[in-house]
Amino acid sequence: MQASRTQLGRQLLAGSMGRVSREPYRCFSCSVRQAQQQAPPPKAPQDAQGTTHFGFQTVAEALKEQRVGAVFSSVASSYDSMNDFMSLGIHRLWKDHFVRNLNPGRNPLTSPSSGDKGWNILDIAGGTGDIAFRMLDHASTINHDAHTKVTVADINPDMLTEGKKRALQTPYARTPRLKFVEANAEKLDMIPDNSIDLYTVAFGIRNFTHKETALKEAFRVLKPGGVFACLEFSKVNNPLFDAVYQRWSFGAIPLIGQLVAGDRDSYQYLVESIARFPSQTEFRDMIQDAGFLVPGKGWEDLTNGIAAIHKGVKPA
Amino acid sequence: MAPVRLSNSLLGTFRAASIRPANAWRQKCLYHSYDYTESPPFPPAESAILSSAYNHVPSHGFTIDALKLGTRDAGYLDVSTNLFPRGAFDLVSYHLVTQRLALKDNVQFPGDGEQGKRMGVGAKALAIMAQPTYIPASLVELAKLADEIWFLAGDQSVDSSWYTKRASLSTIYSATEVFMTQDKSANFTETEQFLDSRLEDLMKIGRFMGALGEWGNYTGHSTINVLRSKGMRI
């Protein structure tokens, strides 16, 4: 206990010291030098008890949540434009494809009238509402479904504020179809068992401290037959393309972060957390271990594996 | 007697030893064998949903709607159709696979009676199968069907005709399938005529190719013999 507290204290201290000493030198030349000094990804060391990854750093578990929170609080306002810059706009295509493939909404023309109306969707880590609005749009315009509900849950109040602000520009603001909840995906106490049709998490699960716990929790809240769907950065298959992609993500993205959002460290964390995320097969196995059935091989690669869609179905 | 028994028991141990590795890769076998039971083509949950969705095909066709109704019947939700990444094609594929596997039970031999079972999939399913993403899977299924038909017909060829037989049957089968989509005649008599004439063509080609080979063989040998008789050293 004593040891872990000193460790925690030291890391807090190191973090704050690092920030203080780096703050005044935010200029273009420094960022280039910093990018060149960027150490290659270290080999993953065996996790010591009670620690986890924060990018390439190893931090105490209690700290990760806090530091992820700090990252997203600092990027919340520029989140959308940054995504566009970093992925060259492709993230919109991924999200559109993700939603179209899930085909949310219950078409009253083709399905029997008995039973419940609409789907109950839970969008985890969806603070800015990107996925939620797309879901509702798809349900309303493609499936003529005016009952499908989306609950947006995010651990970060700043991201939720951003989402609420954006919701005002959609027809769903202040309707029972859209709800914002501040929640940790590992402890969804406010969501009853077997109540959700579709659980989605887009570009969020790599920031979770305990991914297995979150998967277990997803399994709990889903109805039998409900679907867990995850859109997340993954591993590129083609080695040549991978080299280009690694260059881009470690060279350009922190730099763009610095220029556009004025925050290099947060974007450095983003690319490191992407590199740390398990590969497609490993994550598929994690989903299976949580009790889900996986369709086909279990995932679908997007843009050569830069991102991947993983799905799992809770057995009925 | 003793040596025979020895060799028999040796053979037995060989068999016993060879069964285990074969177990691992038997799913990849490209040929037929009576020795192994085939593993089921679909996992249990998928199979349950697809079989109940299949009952809705006559009224809804090979569509995602039929699949949704199937998931409901099987106790799943609308959203569970995500278990089938290829959507309607998975339903088509289920139809093709089950029909192919059932072929050995309802195959008709001459004199068995007139009521053969029709296997046509219809224009809609052909259109789904012809989508570029699904063409490879459809071709694989076509090859398997041709193989099954030749196997049930008692084909035991082990030469290059193994390939040509399957290729020609696949061609004829797919041509007939396409013809059938446009056939308006009662009981598909025109399709039957079409099929008969294609098979007749195939046999004509086969006879012609056989004759051609024989002629080539004869002429070649004669030429060499003539040249040898003139004193050439070949």
Coordinates of C-alpha atoms in Angstrom, one line a residue:
Chain A
M1 CA 0.0 0.0 0.0
Q2 CA 2.7 2.4 1.1
A3 CA 4.8 1.4 -2.0
S4 CA 1.9 1.9 -4.4
R5 CA 1.1 5.3 -2.9
T6 CA 4.6 6.6 -3.3
Q7 CA 4.6 5.2 -6.8
L8 CA 1.4 7.1 -7.5
G9 CA 2.8 10.2 -6.0
R10 CA 6.0 10.0 -8.0
Q11 CA 4.1 9.6 -11.2
L12 CA 1.8 12.5 -10.5
L13 CA 4.9 14.6 -9.7
A14 CA 6.7 13.5 -12.8
G15 CA 3.6 14.2 -14.9
S16 CA 3.2 17.7 -13.5
M17 CA 7.0 18.4 -13.8
G18 CA 7.1 17.3 -17.4
R19 CA 4.2 19.6 -18.2
V20 CA 5.6 22.6 -16.5
S21 CA 9.0 22.2 -18.1
R22 CA 7.6 21.6 -21.6
E23 CA 5.0 24.4 -21.6
P24 CA 7.1 27.4 -22.7
Y25 CA 8.7 25.7 -25.7
R26 CA 5.7 25.2 -27.9
C27 CA 7.0 26.2 -31.2
F28 CA 7.2 24.5 -34.6
S29 CA 11.0 23.8 -34.5
C30 CA 10.6 22.1 -31.1
S31 CA 7.8 19.9 -32.3
V32 CA 10.0 18.7 -35.2
R33 CA 12.9 18.0 -32.8
Q34 CA 10.5 16.2 -30.4
A35 CA 9.2 14.1 -33.2
Q36 CA 12.7 13.1 -34.2
Q37 CA 13.5 12.2 -30.6
Q38 CA 10.5 10.0 -30.5
A39 CA 11.7 6.7 -29.1
P40 CA 10.7 3.6 -31.1
P41 CA 7.8 1.6 -29.4
P42 CA 9.4 -0.3 -26.5
K43 CA 8.7 -4.0 -26.2
A44 CA 5.7 -4.6 -24.1
P45 CA 6.9 -5.5 -20.6
Q46 CA 5.0 -7.9 -18.5
D47 CA 2.4 -5.9 -16.6
A48 CA 3.3 -5.5 -13.0
Q49 CA 0.5 -5.9 -10.5
G50 CA -1.8 -2.9 -10.5
T51 CA -0.3 -1.0 -13.4
T52 CA -1.6 -0.5 -17.0
H53 CA -0.6 1.2 -20.2
F54 CA -1.0 4.8 -20.9
G55 CA 0.3 5.0 -24.4
F56 CA 3.8 3.6 -24.2
Q57 CA 4.1 4.6 -20.5
T58 CA 3.2 2.2 -17.7
V59 CA 1.1 3.9 -15.1
A60 CA -0.7 2.9 -12.0
E61 CA -4.2 1.7 -12.8
A62 CA -5.8 4.4 -10.7
L63 CA -4.0 7.0 -12.8
K64 CA -5.0 5.9 -16.2
E65 CA -8.6 6.9 -15.9
Q66 CA -7.6 10.3 -14.7
R67 CA -5.1 10.9 -17.4
V68 CA -7.3 9.7 -20.2
G69 CA -9.9 12.1 -18.8
A70 CA -7.4 14.9 -19.0
V71 CA -6.6 14.0 -22.6
F72 CA -10.2 14.1 -23.7
S73 CA -11.1 17.1 -21.7
S74 CA -8.3 19.0 -23.5
V75 CA -9.3 17.8 -27.0
A76 CA -13.1 17.9 -26.6
S77 CA -13.6 21.3 -28.3
S78 CA -11.5 20.6 -31.3
Y79 CA -12.3 16.9 -31.5
D80 CA -14.1 16.9 -34.8
S81 CA -11.7 19.0 -36.9
M82 CA -8.8 17.1 -35.4
N83 CA -10.3 13.8 -36.5
D84 CA -10.7 15.2 -40.0
F85 CA -7.1 16.3 -40.2
M86 CA -5.7 13.1 -38.8
S87 CA -7.7 10.7 -40.9
L88 CA -8.0 12.9 -43.9
G89 CA -11.8 12.8 -43.5
I90 CA -11.9 9.0 -43.7
H91 CA -13.2 8.6 -40.2
R92 CA -16.6 9.8 -41.5
L93 CA -16.7 7.0 -44.1
W94 CA -15.8 4.5 -41.4
K95 CA -18.5 5.7 -39.1
D96 CA -21.1 5.8 -41.9
H97 CA -20.2 2.3 -42.9
F98 CA -20.3 1.1 -39.3
V99 CA -23.8 2.5 -38.8
R100 CA -25.1 1.4 -42.3
N101 CA -23.9 -2.1 -41.6
L102 CA -25.6 -2.4 -38.3
N103 CA -28.8 -1.1 -39.9
P104 CA -30.4 0.2 -36.7
G105 CA -34.1 0.7 -36.5
R106 CA -37.2 -1.5 -36.8
N107 CA -39.0 -1.0 -40.1
P108 CA -42.8 -0.9 -39.2
L109 CA -43.6 -1.8 -42.9
T110 CA -41.7 -5.1 -43.0
S111 CA -41.7 -6.4 -39.4
P112 CA -44.7 -7.7 -37.5
S113 CA -46.5 -5.2 -35.3
S114 CA -46.3 -7.3 -32.2
G115 CA -43.6 -6.7 -29.6
D116 CA -41.6 -3.7 -28.7
K117 CA -41.1 -0.7 -30.9
G118 CA -37.7 0.3 -32.0
W119 CA -34.3 -0.6 -30.7
N120 CA -32.7 0.3 -27.5
I121 CA -29.1 1.4 -28.3
L122 CA -26.4 2.1 -25.9
D123 CA -23.5 4.1 -27.4
I124 CA -20.5 3.9 -25.0
A125 CA -17.7 6.5 -25.2
G126 CA -19.9 8.4 -27.7
G127 CA -19.7 11.8 -26.0
T128 CA -19.7 13.9 -29.0
G129 CA -22.7 12.0 -30.4
D130 CA -21.1 11.1 -33.7
I131 CA -22.4 7.6 -33.8
A132 CA -25.6 8.4 -31.9
F133 CA -26.8 11.0 -34.5
R134 CA -26.0 8.7 -37.4
M135 CA -27.9 5.8 -35.7
L136 CA -31.0 8.0 -35.2
D137 CA -30.7 9.4 -38.8
H138 CA -30.5 5.9 -40.2
A139 CA -33.3 4.6 -38.2
S140 CA -35.6 7.5 -39.1
T141 CA -34.8 7.9 -42.8
I142 CA -33.9 4.4 -43.9
N143 CA -36.1 2.3 -41.7
H144 CA -38.9 4.8 -41.0
D145 CA -38.6 4.1 -37.3
A146 CA -39.5 6.9 -34.9
H147 CA -39.1 4.9 -31.7
T148 CA -35.4 3.8 -31.7
K149 CA -33.7 5.2 -28.6
V150 CA -30.0 6.0 -28.1
T151 CA -28.4 6.4 -24.8
V152 CA -25.0 8.1 -25.1
A153 CA -22.7 7.3 -22.2
D154 CA -19.3 8.8 -21.7
I155 CA -17.0 9.0 -18.7
N156 CA -16.0 12.5 -19.6
P157 CA -18.3 15.4 -18.9
D158 CA -16.5 17.7 -21.3
M159 CA -17.1 15.4 -24.2
L160 CA -20.8 15.1 -23.2
T161 CA -21.2 18.8 -23.1
E162 CA -19.8 18.9 -26.6
G163 CA -22.3 16.3 -27.6
K164 CA -25.3 18.1 -26.0
K165 CA -24.3 21.3 -27.8
R166 CA -24.2 19.4 -31.1
A167 CA -27.5 17.6 -30.4
L168 CA -29.3 21.0 -30.4
Q169 CA -28.7 21.2 -34.1
T170 CA -30.4 17.8 -34.7
P171 CA -34.1 17.0 -34.5
Y172 CA -33.5 14.7 -31.5
A173 CA -32.6 17.3 -28.9
R174 CA -35.0 17.2 -26.0
T175 CA -36.8 14.1 -27.3
P176 CA -37.0 10.8 -25.4
R177 CA -35.0 9.3 -28.2
L178 CA -31.7 10.7 -27.2
K179 CA -30.2 10.6 -23.7
F180 CA -26.8 11.6 -22.3
V181 CA -25.4 9.7 -19.3
E182 CA -22.1 10.2 -17.6
A183 CA -20.9 6.6 -16.9
N184 CA -17.9 4.4 -16.7
A185 CA -18.2 1.5 -19.2
E186 CA -16.8 -0.9 -16.6
K187 CA -19.6 -0.1 -14.1
L188 CA -22.9 0.6 -15.9
D189 CA -25.1 0.3 -12.7
M190 CA -27.8 2.5 -14.1
I191 CA -28.5 0.1 -17.0
P192 CA -30.5 -3.0 -16.0
D193 CA -29.6 -6.5 -17.2
N194 CA -30.8 -7.7 -20.6
S195 CA -32.2 -4.3 -21.6
I196 CA -30.1 -3.3 -24.6
D197 CA -30.4 -4.4 -28.3
L198 CA -27.2 -2.8 -29.6
Y199 CA -24.1 -1.8 -27.7
T200 CA -21.7 0.3 -29.7
V201 CA -18.3 1.7 -28.9
A202 CA -16.5 3.7 -31.5
F203 CA -12.9 4.6 -31.0
G204 CA -13.3 4.3 -27.2
I205 CA -12.4 0.9 -26.0
R206 CA -8.7 1.3 -26.3
N207 CA -8.9 3.9 -23.6
F208 CA -10.5 1.6 -21.1
T209 CA -8.5 0.6 -18.1
H210 CA -10.0 -2.9 -18.0
K211 CA -11.2 -4.0 -21.4
E212 CA -12.3 -7.4 -20.2
T213 CA -14.5 -5.9 -17.4
A214 CA -16.1 -3.6 -20.0
L215 CA -16.8 -6.6 -22.3
K216 CA -18.4 -8.5 -19.3
E217 CA -20.5 -5.4 -18.5
A218 CA -21.6 -5.2 -22.2
F219 CA -22.6 -8.9 -22.0
R220 CA -24.6 -8.2 -18.9
V221 CA -26.6 -5.3 -20.2
L222 CA -27.4 -6.8 -23.7
K223 CA -30.6 -8.7 -24.3
P224 CA -30.1 -12.3 -25.4
G225 CA -29.5 -11.9 -29.2
G226 CA -28.2 -8.4 -28.7
V227 CA -25.1 -7.2 -30.5
F228 CA -21.9 -5.8 -29.3
A229 CA -20.3 -3.7 -32.1
C230 CA -16.9 -2.0 -31.8
L231 CA -15.2 0.3 -34.2
E232 CA -11.6 0.8 -33.3
F233 CA -8.2 1.4 -34.7
S234 CA -6.4 -1.9 -35.4
K235 CA -3.3 -3.4 -37.1
V236 CA -2.4 -2.8 -40.7
N237 CA -1.9 -6.1 -42.6
N238 CA 0.3 -4.9 -45.5
P239 CA 3.9 -4.3 -44.2
L240 CA 4.7 -1.7 -46.8
F241 CA 1.5 0.3 -46.1
D242 CA 2.1 -0.2 -42.4
A243 CA 5.5 1.5 -42.7
V244 CA 3.8 4.5 -44.3
Y245 CA 1.0 4.5 -41.8
Q246 CA 3.4 4.4 -38.8
R247 CA 5.4 7.3 -40.3
W248 CA 2.1 9.2 -40.6
S249 CA 0.8 8.4 -37.2
F250 CA 4.0 9.0 -35.2
G251 CA 5.3 11.9 -37.3
A252 CA 2.3 13.8 -38.5
I253 CA -0.5 13.3 -36.0
P254 CA 1.2 14.8 -32.9
L255 CA 2.4 17.6 -35.1
I256 CA -1.1 18.3 -36.4
G257 CA -2.3 18.1 -32.8
Q258 CA 0.2 20.8 -31.8
L259 CA -0.6 23.1 -34.7
V260 CA -4.4 22.8 -34.7
A261 CA -5.3 22.0 -31.1
G262 CA -2.2 23.3 -29.4
D263 CA -1.8 20.1 -27.5
R264 CA 1.0 17.7 -28.6
D265 CA 0.9 15.4 -25.6
S266 CA -2.7 14.4 -26.0
Y267 CA -2.3 13.4 -29.6
Q268 CA 1.0 11.6 -28.8
Y269 CA -1.1 9.6 -26.3
L270 CA -3.7 8.9 -29.0
V271 CA -1.2 7.4 -31.5
E272 CA 0.6 5.4 -28.7
S273 CA -2.7 4.0 -27.5
I274 CA -3.5 2.9 -31.1
A275 CA -0.2 1.1 -31.3
R276 CA -0.8 -0.6 -28.0
F277 CA -4.3 -1.9 -28.8
P278 CA -4.5 -5.6 -29.4
S279 CA -4.5 -7.0 -33.0
Q280 CA -7.7 -8.1 -34.7
T281 CA -7.4 -11.8 -33.7
E282 CA -6.5 -11.0 -30.1
F283 CA -9.4 -8.7 -29.7
R284 CA -11.7 -11.2 -31.4
D285 CA -10.6 -13.8 -28.8
M286 CA -11.3 -11.3 -26.0
I287 CA -14.8 -10.9 -27.3
Q288 CA -15.3 -14.6 -27.5
D289 CA -13.9 -15.1 -24.0
A290 CA -16.6 -12.7 -22.7
G291 CA -19.2 -15.1 -24.0
F292 CA -20.2 -13.6 -27.3
L293 CA -20.7 -15.5 -30.6
V294 CA -18.7 -13.8 -33.4
P295 CA -20.0 -13.6 -36.9
G296 CA -17.8 -15.2 -39.6
K297 CA -14.1 -14.5 -38.8
G298 CA -15.1 -11.9 -36.2
W299 CA -14.1 -8.6 -37.6
E300 CA -14.0 -6.5 -40.8
D301 CA -11.0 -4.5 -41.8
L302 CA -11.4 -0.9 -42.9
T303 CA -8.8 0.8 -45.1
N304 CA -6.4 -2.2 -44.9
G305 CA -6.8 -2.6 -41.2
I306 CA -6.2 0.9 -40.0
A307 CA -9.5 0.5 -38.3
A308 CA -11.6 -2.6 -37.8
I309 CA -15.2 -3.4 -36.9
H310 CA -15.6 -6.2 -34.3
K311 CA -19.0 -7.7 -33.6
G312 CA -20.3 -10.1 -31.0
V313 CA -23.8 -11.6 -30.5
K314 CA -25.0 -12.6 -27.1
P315 CA -26.3 -16.1 -27.4
A316 CA -30.1 -16.5 -26.9
Chain B
M1 CA -1.4 -67.4 -42.9
A2 CA 0.8 -65.7 -40.3
P3 CA 2.5 -63.2 -42.6
V4 CA -0.9 -62.2 -43.9
R5 CA -2.2 -61.6 -40.4
L6 CA 0.9 -59.6 -39.6
S7 CA 0.5 -57.4 -42.6
N8 CA -3.1 -56.9 -41.8
S9 CA -2.4 -55.8 -38.2
L10 CA 0.4 -53.6 -39.5
L11 CA -2.1 -52.0 -41.9
G12 CA -4.5 -51.6 -38.9
T13 CA -1.9 -49.7 -36.9
F14 CA -1.1 -47.6 -39.8
R15 CA -4.8 -46.7 -40.2
A16 CA -5.1 -46.0 -36.5
A17 CA -2.1 -43.7 -36.7
S18 CA -3.1 -42.0 -39.8
I19 CA -6.6 -41.2 -38.6
R20 CA -5.5 -38.6 -36.0
P21 CA -3.7 -36.1 -38.4
A22 CA -6.4 -36.7 -40.9
N23 CA -8.9 -35.5 -38.4
A24 CA -7.3 -32.1 -38.2
W25 CA -7.4 -31.4 -41.9
R26 CA -10.3 -33.4 -43.1
Q27 CA -12.4 -30.2 -43.3
K28 CA -10.2 -29.1 -46.1
C29 CA -10.5 -32.3 -48.1
L30 CA -11.4 -31.5 -51.7
Y31 CA -12.5 -35.0 -52.4
H32 CA -15.2 -37.3 -51.2
S33 CA -14.7 -40.0 -48.6
Y34 CA -17.0 -42.4 -46.9
D35 CA -14.6 -42.7 -44.0
Y36 CA -15.3 -39.4 -42.3
T37 CA -18.5 -37.7 -41.3
E38 CA -18.6 -34.2 -42.5
S39 CA -18.7 -31.4 -39.9
P40 CA -21.8 -29.3 -40.1
P41 CA -21.5 -26.5 -42.5
F42 CA -22.8 -23.8 -40.2
P43 CA -22.3 -23.2 -36.4
P44 CA -25.4 -24.1 -34.3
A45 CA -26.8 -20.6 -33.7
E46 CA -26.4 -19.6 -37.3
S47 CA -27.9 -22.8 -38.4
A48 CA -31.0 -22.3 -36.2
I49 CA -31.6 -18.8 -37.5
L50 CA -31.0 -19.7 -41.1
S51 CA -33.3 -22.7 -41.0
S52 CA -36.2 -20.7 -39.6
A53 CA -35.4 -17.8 -42.0
Y54 CA -35.5 -20.3 -44.8
N55 CA -39.2 -20.9 -44.2
H56 CA -39.9 -17.3 -45.0
V57 CA -38.1 -17.4 -48.3
P58 CA -41.1 -18.5 -50.3
S59 CA -43.0 -15.4 -49.2
H60 CA -40.2 -12.8 -48.8
G61 CA -37.5 -14.1 -51.2
F62 CA -33.8 -14.2 -50.3
T63 CA -33.9 -10.8 -48.5
I64 CA -32.8 -9.3 -45.3
D65 CA -36.5 -9.3 -44.2
A66 CA -36.7 -13.0 -44.4
L67 CA -33.5 -13.2 -42.3
K68 CA -35.1 -10.8 -39.7
L69 CA -38.2 -12.9 -39.5
G70 CA -36.0 -15.9 -39.0
T71 CA -34.1 -14.4 -36.2
R72 CA -37.4 -13.7 -34.4
D73 CA -38.7 -17.2 -34.9
A74 CA -35.4 -18.6 -33.5
G75 CA -35.7 -16.4 -30.4
Y76 CA -33.2 -13.8 -31.4
L77 CA -33.7 -10.1 -32.1
D78 CA -33.8 -8.0 -35.3
V79 CA -30.3 -6.8 -34.5
S80 CA -29.0 -10.4 -34.4
T81 CA -28.9 -10.4 -38.2
N82 CA -25.5 -8.9 -37.6
L83 CA -24.4 -12.5 -37.1
F84 CA -24.5 -12.7 -40.9
P85 CA -22.0 -10.2 -42.3
R86 CA -23.0 -11.1 -45.8
G87 CA -26.7 -10.6 -45.2
A88 CA -29.0 -12.1 -47.8
F89 CA -26.1 -13.9 -49.4
D90 CA -25.7 -16.0 -46.3
L91 CA -29.3 -17.1 -46.8
V92 CA -28.6 -18.0 -50.4
S93 CA -25.5 -19.8 -49.4
Y94 CA -27.5 -21.7 -46.8
H95 CA -29.9 -22.8 -49.5
L96 CA -27.1 -23.9 -51.8
V97 CA -25.3 -25.8 -49.2
T98 CA -28.3 -27.6 -47.8
Q99 CA -29.6 -28.5 -51.2
R100 CA -26.1 -29.8 -52.2
L101 CA -25.9 -31.9 -49.1
A102 CA -29.4 -33.2 -49.5
L103 CA -28.7 -34.1 -53.1
K104 CA -27.4 -37.6 -52.2
D105 CA -30.7 -38.4 -50.5
N106 CA -33.1 -37.3 -53.2
V107 CA -31.0 -38.1 -56.3
Q108 CA -33.1 -39.7 -59.0
F109 CA -32.0 -42.7 -61.1
P110 CA -33.7 -43.8 -64.3
G111 CA -36.7 -45.8 -63.5
D112 CA -37.0 -44.4 -60.0
G113 CA -40.0 -42.2 -60.9
E114 CA -40.6 -39.0 -62.6
Q115 CA -40.6 -36.6 -59.7
G116 CA -37.1 -35.2 -59.4
K117 CA -36.6 -32.2 -57.1
R118 CA -35.9 -28.9 -58.7
M119 CA -32.9 -27.0 -57.4
G120 CA -33.2 -23.7 -59.2
V121 CA -32.5 -20.6 -57.0
G122 CA -34.3 -18.0 -59.1
A123 CA -33.3 -14.7 -60.7
K124 CA -33.1 -12.8 -57.4
A125 CA -30.6 -15.2 -55.8
L126 CA -28.5 -15.3 -59.0
A127 CA -28.4 -11.5 -58.9
I128 CA -27.1 -11.6 -55.3
M129 CA -24.6 -14.3 -56.2
A130 CA -23.3 -12.3 -59.1
Q131 CA -22.4 -9.3 -56.9
P132 CA -18.6 -8.9 -57.2
T133 CA -18.0 -9.5 -53.5
Y134 CA -19.8 -12.8 -53.5
I135 CA -18.6 -14.2 -56.9
P136 CA -15.6 -16.2 -55.4
A137 CA -17.9 -17.8 -52.7
S138 CA -20.5 -18.6 -55.4
L139 CA -17.9 -20.2 -57.7
V140 CA -16.6 -22.3 -54.9
E141 CA -20.1 -23.5 -54.2
L142 CA -20.6 -24.2 -57.9
A143 CA -17.4 -26.3 -58.0
K144 CA -18.6 -28.2 -55.0
L145 CA -21.9 -28.9 -56.5
A146 CA -20.3 -30.1 -59.8
D147 CA -18.1 -32.4 -57.7
E148 CA -21.0 -33.7 -55.8
I149 CA -23.0 -34.5 -59.0
W150 CA -20.0 -36.3 -60.6
F151 CA -19.4 -38.2 -57.4
L152 CA -23.0 -39.3 -57.2
A153 CA -22.9 -40.3 -60.8
G154 CA -20.1 -42.7 -59.9
D155 CA -17.2 -40.9 -61.5
Q156 CA -13.9 -42.3 -60.5
S157 CA -11.5 -40.6 -62.9
V158 CA -8.0 -39.9 -61.6
D159 CA -6.6 -38.2 -64.7
S160 CA -7.0 -34.7 -66.2
S161 CA -10.5 -35.5 -67.2
W162 CA -11.4 -35.0 -63.5
Y163 CA -10.9 -31.3 -64.0
T164 CA -12.5 -31.1 -67.5
K165 CA -15.6 -33.0 -66.4
R166 CA -16.2 -30.7 -63.4
A167 CA -15.4 -27.6 -65.5
S168 CA -17.8 -28.6 -68.3
L169 CA -20.6 -29.6 -65.8
S170 CA -20.2 -26.2 -64.0
T171 CA -20.5 -24.4 -67.2
I172 CA -23.6 -26.3 -68.3
Y173 CA -25.2 -26.0 -64.8
S174 CA -24.7 -22.2 -64.6
A175 CA -25.9 -21.7 -68.2
T176 CA -29.0 -23.8 -67.5
E177 CA -29.6 -21.8 -64.3
V178 CA -29.5 -18.6 -66.2
F179 CA -31.8 -20.0 -68.9
M180 CA -34.3 -21.1 -66.2
T181 CA -34.7 -17.5 -64.9
Q182 CA -36.2 -16.6 -68.3
D183 CA -38.2 -19.8 -68.8
K184 CA -41.9 -19.2 -68.8
S185 CA -43.0 -22.7 -70.0
A186 CA -45.1 -25.0 -67.9
N187 CA -43.1 -27.2 -65.6
F188 CA -39.8 -25.8 -67.1
T189 CA -40.0 -28.1 -70.1
E190 CA -37.9 -25.7 -72.1
T191 CA -35.2 -25.7 -69.5
E192 CA -35.1 -29.4 -69.7
Q193 CA -34.8 -29.3 -73.4
F194 CA -32.0 -26.7 -73.1
L195 CA -30.2 -28.9 -70.6
D196 CA -30.6 -32.0 -72.8
S197 CA -29.2 -30.2 -75.8
R198 CA -26.3 -28.8 -73.8
L199 CA -25.4 -32.3 -72.5
E200 CA -25.8 -33.6 -76.1
D201 CA -23.3 -30.9 -77.2
L202 CA -20.9 -31.9 -74.4
M203 CA -21.0 -35.5 -75.5
K204 CA -20.5 -34.5 -79.1
I205 CA -17.5 -32.5 -78.1
G206 CA -16.2 -35.3 -75.9
R207 CA -16.5 -37.8 -78.9
F208 CA -14.8 -35.3 -81.2
M209 CA -12.0 -34.7 -78.7
G210 CA -11.5 -38.4 -78.2
A211 CA -11.4 -39.0 -82.0
L212 CA -9.0 -36.1 -82.4
G213 CA -6.7 -37.5 -79.8
E214 CA -6.8 -40.9 -81.5
W215 CA -6.1 -39.5 -84.9
G216 CA -3.2 -37.4 -83.5
N217 CA -1.7 -40.4 -81.8
Y218 CA -2.0 -42.6 -84.9
T219 CA -0.7 -39.9 -87.3
G220 CA 2.2 -39.1 -85.0
H221 CA 3.3 -42.7 -84.6
S222 CA 3.0 -43.3 -88.3
T223 CA 5.1 -40.3 -89.2
I224 CA 7.8 -41.4 -86.8
N225 CA 7.7 -44.9 -88.2
V226 CA 7.9 -43.7 -91.8
L227 CA 10.9 -41.5 -90.9
R228 CA 12.6 -44.4 -89.1
S229 CA 12.0 -46.6 -92.1
K230 CA 13.9 -44.0 -94.2
G231 CA 16.9 -44.5 -91.9
M232 CA 16.4 -41.5 -89.6
R233 CA 17.6 -42.1 -86.1
I234 CA 14.7 -41.1 -83.9

